[in-house]
XYZ file of C-alpha atoms in Angstrom:
459
model
C 261.731 112.540 -134.322
C 258.526 112.271 -137.149
C 258.953 112.812 -140.674
C 256.846 114.467 -142.649
C 256.248 114.994 -146.769
C 252.606 115.375 -148.387
C 252.805 114.667 -152.014
C 249.026 114.876 -154.317
C 247.684 116.452 -151.055
C 248.368 112.652 -149.380
C 250.784 113.542 -146.356
C 252.933 110.612 -145.645
C 254.069 110.242 -141.850
C 257.474 108.777 -140.548
C 257.592 107.839 -137.324
C 261.237 107.452 -136.691
C 264.945 108.149 -138.651
C 264.600 104.363 -139.446
C 261.369 104.209 -141.003
C 262.410 106.837 -143.416
C 265.538 105.151 -144.400
C 263.647 102.194 -145.552
C 260.709 103.890 -147.092
C 263.238 106.044 -149.198
C 265.181 102.930 -150.612
C 265.465 101.539 -153.881
C 262.545 98.189 -154.047
C 264.341 95.523 -153.537
C 263.124 91.942 -152.204
C 264.286 91.547 -149.086
C 263.238 95.033 -146.803
C 259.500 93.472 -149.069
C 260.119 90.727 -147.779
C 261.245 92.739 -143.670
C 257.856 94.711 -144.613
C 259.450 97.829 -143.894
C 259.884 98.772 -148.069
C 257.623 102.032 -148.657
C 254.460 100.744 -149.947
C 254.733 102.305 -153.957
C 256.867 104.645 -155.662
C 254.757 108.433 -154.401
C 255.730 106.649 -151.141
C 259.122 106.497 -151.701
C 260.199 109.454 -153.617
C 257.278 111.106 -150.274
C 260.141 109.292 -148.230
C 262.730 111.263 -150.233
C 261.676 114.173 -149.907
C 261.417 114.073 -146.393
C 265.454 112.536 -145.765
C 266.479 114.919 -148.249
C 265.733 117.551 -145.834
C 267.387 115.732 -141.923
C 270.380 117.386 -141.452
C 273.227 115.090 -141.211
C 274.011 115.419 -136.377
C 270.290 113.476 -136.905
C 272.024 110.971 -137.612
C 274.481 111.248 -134.251
C 271.155 112.115 -132.021
C 268.544 109.413 -133.277
C 270.789 105.801 -133.388
C 269.063 103.440 -136.302
C 269.316 101.165 -132.998
C 269.714 102.020 -129.904
C 273.347 102.436 -128.108
C 272.731 100.789 -124.878
C 271.434 97.640 -127.625
C 274.371 97.350 -130.084
C 278.153 96.835 -129.574
C 278.450 98.332 -134.043
C 276.249 101.477 -132.345
C 278.728 101.899 -129.588
C 281.873 101.687 -132.244
C 280.181 103.877 -134.499
C 279.088 106.825 -131.785
C 282.800 106.960 -129.932
C 284.524 106.292 -133.167
C 282.625 109.215 -134.571
C 285.769 112.078 -136.356
C 283.986 114.803 -134.693
C 286.232 117.130 -136.259
C 286.412 115.048 -140.191
C 282.609 116.019 -139.937
C 282.970 120.064 -138.918
C 282.542 120.381 -142.492
C 279.854 118.397 -143.238
C 278.223 119.705 -140.393
C 275.415 122.409 -141.067
C 274.559 120.220 -144.588
C 271.330 118.457 -144.810
C 271.184 114.599 -146.460
C 270.177 116.680 -149.712
C 273.136 119.096 -149.677
C 275.296 116.396 -149.015
C 275.070 115.011 -151.946
C 275.185 118.175 -153.016
C 278.669 118.877 -152.366
C 279.755 115.323 -152.518
C 278.738 116.094 -156.736
C 280.343 119.620 -156.477
C 284.033 120.848 -157.458
C 284.723 120.545 -153.954
C 283.881 117.105 -152.938
C 288.568 116.229 -154.692
C 289.993 113.032 -153.433
C 291.314 115.029 -150.603
C 288.274 116.633 -149.334
C 287.107 113.403 -149.342
C 289.343 111.157 -147.499
C 289.415 114.195 -144.742
C 286.010 113.199 -144.226
C 285.746 109.728 -144.405
C 285.040 109.054 -140.548
C 283.588 112.060 -139.799
C 280.481 110.509 -141.606
C 278.644 107.491 -140.306
C 276.429 104.940 -141.755
C 273.376 106.205 -141.537
C 274.645 110.091 -143.657
C 276.319 108.096 -146.181
C 273.483 105.443 -147.226
C 271.097 108.242 -146.258
C 273.059 110.147 -149.915
C 273.104 107.003 -151.207
C 269.511 106.951 -151.354
C 268.875 110.122 -153.068
C 270.924 109.683 -156.187
C 271.172 108.248 -159.453
C 273.136 105.356 -160.733
C 275.210 107.833 -162.313
C 275.670 110.182 -158.306
C 277.266 106.885 -157.169
C 279.449 105.938 -160.184
C 281.268 109.643 -160.822
C 281.206 110.160 -155.948
C 282.964 106.752 -155.937
C 285.513 108.127 -159.300
C 286.815 110.144 -156.824
C 287.982 109.034 -153.601
C 291.281 106.962 -153.230
C 292.032 104.288 -151.060
C 295.543 103.183 -150.725
C 296.813 99.788 -148.784
C 299.267 97.582 -149.064
C 300.122 94.079 -147.129
C 302.966 92.896 -150.343
C 301.929 94.570 -152.997
C 300.223 98.543 -153.055
C 296.388 98.418 -154.218
C 293.684 101.306 -154.519
C 295.985 103.463 -156.878
C 295.115 105.541 -159.591
C 294.623 103.990 -162.536
C 294.659 100.489 -161.008
C 292.544 97.636 -160.511
C 294.233 94.522 -158.152
C 291.687 90.968 -158.930
C 291.623 87.616 -155.959
C 292.437 84.490 -157.725
C 290.336 81.969 -156.278
C 291.315 78.457 -157.028
C 288.788 77.112 -154.488
C 288.234 73.142 -155.581
C 284.432 71.396 -154.148
C 287.003 68.751 -152.750
C 289.693 70.588 -151.049
C 292.168 68.886 -153.599
C 295.462 70.690 -153.764
C 295.984 69.221 -157.352
C 293.392 71.425 -158.425
C 293.559 73.820 -156.364
C 297.293 74.723 -157.368
C 295.176 73.699 -161.190
C 293.509 77.019 -161.000
C 296.409 79.099 -159.683
C 298.742 78.459 -162.441
C 294.880 78.978 -164.438
C 294.636 82.459 -162.776
C 298.231 83.432 -162.775
C 299.049 83.270 -166.714
C 296.378 85.124 -167.212
C 297.412 88.287 -164.718
C 295.536 87.979 -161.854
C 295.887 87.006 -158.540
C 297.036 90.687 -157.344
C 294.180 91.538 -154.179
C 295.172 88.273 -152.662
C 295.314 84.495 -153.610
C 292.561 83.264 -151.504
C 290.885 79.495 -151.193
C 287.583 79.184 -149.767
C 287.668 76.167 -148.676
C 284.658 73.067 -148.608
C 285.753 72.428 -145.429
C 286.885 75.139 -141.880
C 288.767 71.540 -140.730
C 291.892 72.830 -139.163
C 293.213 69.735 -140.573
C 291.831 70.482 -144.415
C 292.734 74.284 -144.070
C 296.145 74.282 -142.491
C 298.076 72.198 -145.826
C 296.506 75.005 -147.591
C 297.803 78.180 -146.493
C 300.823 75.829 -146.683
C 300.377 75.366 -150.615
C 299.818 79.010 -151.050
C 302.426 80.268 -148.994
C 304.404 77.673 -150.662
C 303.448 79.035 -154.318
C 304.147 82.555 -153.305
C 307.713 82.112 -151.344
C 308.558 80.117 -154.215
C 307.792 81.903 -157.635
C 308.270 85.348 -154.786
C 304.845 87.008 -156.140
C 304.301 90.357 -154.749
C 300.574 89.077 -153.287
C 299.431 87.868 -150.712
C 297.459 83.999 -149.624
C 294.085 83.726 -147.901
C 291.637 80.913 -146.168
C 288.526 82.819 -145.731
C 288.080 80.091 -143.222
C 287.068 81.164 -140.049
C 287.883 84.193 -137.575
C 288.764 81.494 -134.746
C 290.298 78.620 -136.898
C 292.862 81.361 -138.766
C 293.544 82.232 -134.904
C 293.848 78.433 -134.142
C 295.965 77.979 -136.504
C 298.644 80.727 -135.888
C 299.539 79.897 -132.891
C 300.318 76.372 -133.991
C 302.872 78.584 -136.980
C 301.450 78.782 -139.533
C 301.431 80.838 -142.589
C 298.796 83.210 -141.997
C 298.995 86.018 -144.720
C 295.659 87.767 -144.247
C 292.740 87.283 -141.771
C 289.363 87.289 -143.013
C 285.375 86.778 -141.761
C 282.363 87.745 -142.900
C 280.327 90.362 -140.995
C 277.747 92.300 -141.056
C 276.588 95.297 -139.797
C 274.178 94.801 -136.080
C 275.688 92.683 -133.510
C 272.805 90.108 -133.202
C 273.858 89.314 -137.085
C 278.134 88.900 -135.888
C 276.857 87.638 -133.468
C 275.440 84.544 -135.525
C 278.562 84.373 -137.452
C 280.579 83.710 -134.416
C 282.773 86.886 -134.073
C 282.405 90.397 -131.908
C 284.621 93.340 -131.796
C 286.224 91.928 -129.963
C 287.990 88.393 -131.459
C 288.515 90.277 -134.427
C 290.692 93.088 -132.507
C 292.297 89.612 -129.913
C 292.882 88.437 -134.873
C 293.901 91.286 -136.067
C 296.523 91.450 -132.814
C 297.672 87.854 -133.432
C 298.170 88.129 -137.448
C 299.961 92.339 -137.013
C 302.530 89.590 -134.244
C 303.696 87.782 -137.035
C 304.902 90.250 -139.890
C 304.639 88.492 -142.812
C 304.010 92.136 -144.674
C 306.405 93.835 -147.311
C 305.310 97.353 -148.315
C 302.600 97.250 -145.152
C 300.664 95.954 -142.469
C 297.502 96.125 -144.157
C 295.814 92.154 -142.323
C 292.387 92.199 -142.737
C 289.935 90.927 -144.938
C 285.958 91.212 -144.702
C 283.292 89.618 -146.654
C 279.726 91.658 -146.818
C 276.960 91.119 -148.525
C 273.207 92.557 -148.594
C 270.222 90.436 -146.460
C 273.518 88.908 -143.934
C 271.703 90.818 -141.117
C 268.005 90.331 -142.493
C 268.595 86.986 -142.581
C 270.568 86.180 -139.030
C 266.598 87.595 -138.000
C 269.157 90.056 -136.404
C 268.537 93.290 -138.333
C 266.927 95.625 -136.222
C 263.966 96.720 -138.707
C 266.442 98.632 -140.356
C 266.867 98.507 -143.855
C 268.872 95.787 -145.776
C 271.232 98.171 -147.129
C 271.751 100.468 -144.239
C 273.176 97.410 -142.520
C 275.438 97.001 -144.902
C 276.898 99.804 -144.721
C 277.094 99.522 -141.222
C 279.054 97.117 -141.400
C 281.820 98.977 -142.853
C 281.312 100.615 -139.524
C 282.990 97.202 -138.124
C 285.473 97.162 -141.311
C 286.375 99.919 -141.387
C 287.778 100.027 -137.478
C 290.052 97.120 -138.822
C 292.326 99.096 -140.738
C 291.954 96.405 -143.764
C 293.994 95.161 -146.709
C 290.173 94.077 -148.256
C 286.684 94.136 -147.827
C 284.010 92.876 -150.797
C 280.726 92.816 -150.682
C 279.649 89.535 -152.193
C 277.012 91.700 -154.275
C 274.263 88.984 -154.808
C 275.287 85.685 -153.484
C 272.597 85.578 -151.414
C 269.898 84.961 -153.506
C 266.510 86.291 -155.358
C 265.162 86.523 -150.602
C 267.458 89.731 -150.978
C 268.120 90.514 -154.471
C 265.010 89.792 -156.952
C 266.593 89.951 -160.073
C 269.815 92.017 -162.231
C 268.111 95.226 -161.954
C 268.587 94.853 -158.266
C 271.492 93.494 -157.732
C 273.644 95.625 -160.265
C 272.169 98.859 -158.001
C 273.054 97.405 -155.242
C 277.024 97.140 -156.229
C 277.254 100.407 -156.807
C 274.953 101.258 -153.385
C 277.762 98.974 -151.694
C 280.606 100.501 -153.542
C 279.835 104.189 -152.904
C 279.226 104.174 -149.718
C 282.539 101.693 -148.690
C 284.612 103.994 -150.762
C 283.313 107.196 -149.475
C 283.824 105.010 -145.473
C 287.273 105.224 -145.973
C 288.001 101.334 -147.518
C 289.007 99.312 -150.101
C 285.838 97.907 -151.609
C 285.704 95.334 -154.391
C 282.375 93.550 -155.144
C 282.252 89.921 -156.077
C 279.906 90.240 -159.223
C 277.266 87.657 -159.091
C 274.293 85.717 -159.033
C 273.405 83.343 -157.186
C 271.264 79.882 -159.718
C 267.555 80.329 -159.224
C 267.801 84.777 -159.085
C 266.866 86.996 -162.014
C 270.247 87.251 -163.137
C 272.164 86.516 -166.597
C 276.006 87.355 -167.052
C 275.002 89.900 -169.567
C 273.168 91.816 -166.268
C 276.965 90.632 -164.345
C 278.590 92.165 -167.087
C 277.048 95.541 -167.049
C 277.785 96.024 -162.976
C 281.302 95.000 -163.777
C 281.726 97.559 -166.337
C 280.157 100.622 -164.356
C 282.462 99.212 -161.450
C 285.555 99.548 -163.339
C 284.323 103.419 -164.447
C 283.036 103.559 -160.089
C 286.905 102.769 -159.522
C 285.736 99.316 -158.375
C 288.754 98.432 -155.875
C 288.753 94.989 -157.001
C 286.625 92.696 -158.220
C 287.025 87.800 -158.216
C 289.185 85.917 -160.880
C 287.149 82.799 -159.745
C 287.664 79.899 -163.364
C 285.344 80.034 -165.272
C 283.799 82.875 -163.463
C 281.639 79.639 -161.494
C 282.122 79.018 -157.364
C 282.345 75.549 -156.972
C 282.784 75.442 -153.471
C 279.405 78.676 -152.544
C 277.824 77.365 -156.118
C 277.010 81.254 -158.057
C 278.107 83.067 -161.160
C 281.199 85.173 -160.373
C 283.609 87.124 -163.068
C 286.572 85.105 -164.366
C 290.645 85.458 -164.992
C 289.376 86.929 -168.686
C 286.158 88.785 -167.386
C 289.407 90.834 -165.330
C 291.706 91.078 -169.347
C 287.997 92.660 -170.328
C 288.351 95.595 -168.026
C 291.270 95.800 -167.562
C 291.649 95.976 -171.610
C 288.771 98.263 -172.078
C 289.541 100.842 -168.883
C 293.245 101.389 -169.248
C 293.566 98.877 -165.653
C 296.923 97.491 -164.498
C 297.649 95.967 -161.881
C 299.551 96.839 -158.139
C 302.962 98.218 -159.301
C 304.717 95.616 -158.042
C 302.741 92.087 -159.677
C 303.068 94.108 -162.530
C 306.517 94.295 -162.436
C 306.799 90.251 -160.766
C 304.528 89.990 -164.328
C 306.980 90.718 -166.274
C 310.431 89.667 -164.275
C 308.475 86.570 -164.835
C 308.150 86.783 -168.793
C 304.558 86.902 -169.078
C 303.616 90.356 -170.604
C 300.786 91.306 -173.337
C 297.312 91.673 -173.470
C 296.498 88.242 -172.700
C 299.233 87.307 -170.899
C 301.455 84.561 -173.134
C 304.554 83.320 -171.660
C 307.193 85.679 -173.546
C 309.035 82.183 -174.672
C 306.500 79.876 -175.753
C 309.661 77.291 -173.670
C 308.888 78.835 -170.333
C 305.124 77.271 -169.523
C 306.253 73.158 -168.829
C 309.142 74.915 -165.902
C 305.988 77.244 -164.711
C 303.760 74.402 -164.941
C 305.888 72.078 -162.981
C 307.807 74.273 -160.202
C 303.421 75.288 -159.502
C 302.473 71.331 -160.130
C 305.422 70.140 -158.167
């Protein structure tokens, strides 16, 4: 189908829905690099006017990647909740935006339609929204998941404690865990980005995390962010695996570049469920995503990077994950050039993920060669907290020494919780009280407990 809109006597023509979505996207370097971005502001505005008039049902009739070419397209269309779509079926993209911003779009109604809207519908409507629109709608979305604690409850924000070490040193990792726990991080999970994917390295890291959690009786979950195939092998060896992690993307070809497909993710989820390690729930998957991953793999099919990112959320949604996080500025300025583009992308990702029913967190981060700084990240972090972000990262000193980018620190989580009056997962908050860790700065209530606490952790 051909789409058109005229501005100042200039007729802009878009040959298909894929091109229309790309041209309507807010400016970003990845789409410019791919040669699919709008030529200028006027063409971008024309595309948005045309997109606003597209019926939502058109996205079911015109896949941006053909059904026969891509298993993610097949997943999206085959799993579409027809009943959930009925309330939206008569709307255009513009009408969908108006409805989302209305009082009719409550937490309950948004939950009911979450599997009735497709990633492309959600990506499309985000392109018509200002930042404040993305924030106010995402704020209304409530998504709860659980394993050893309950994540996503209203008025709460979790933090992943990320004690990575550049050499996977056990004592260095344990010291970072201590630092994070004393500052109240770790309710999303305690998880390591290993420097090596070698099972002989990953296995001891899993045992270290499990030992800390079990000895200190912390109601949280552990994860080592290794490849899903490595995790499957470790499960077969009897290692203590709580969560299965995998980076995913929004096209079959991009996932193939990661060495995964839907079948291996299904196998991994079933293997993790068979361990029955959760105490309050059975959400056992953890996915990482990021705008630009499909383009980086030359597997984007000329689809804009934000729509590809939303399609990755369809993959995640199929496996009922505990956590999903957009590592928003990680890939670099070739895909998100500066602070403005990173902030916009972070808000888009959070909005799209939450609207699709996912427990979306954001790694508020940037690479050292991007035109961004800590002030940009403070701005994004604060906006995401206002939008009800599910979780953020807690990295020692905000410096991710494994992945070489700047993220958020344990104290950033304290700042945002204090500013918005946010609590942690209830089970984790209760544990902090029992452990004698109380107050805004989470100092030990009795300084005499510190040596004992540290010696148990570092023994």
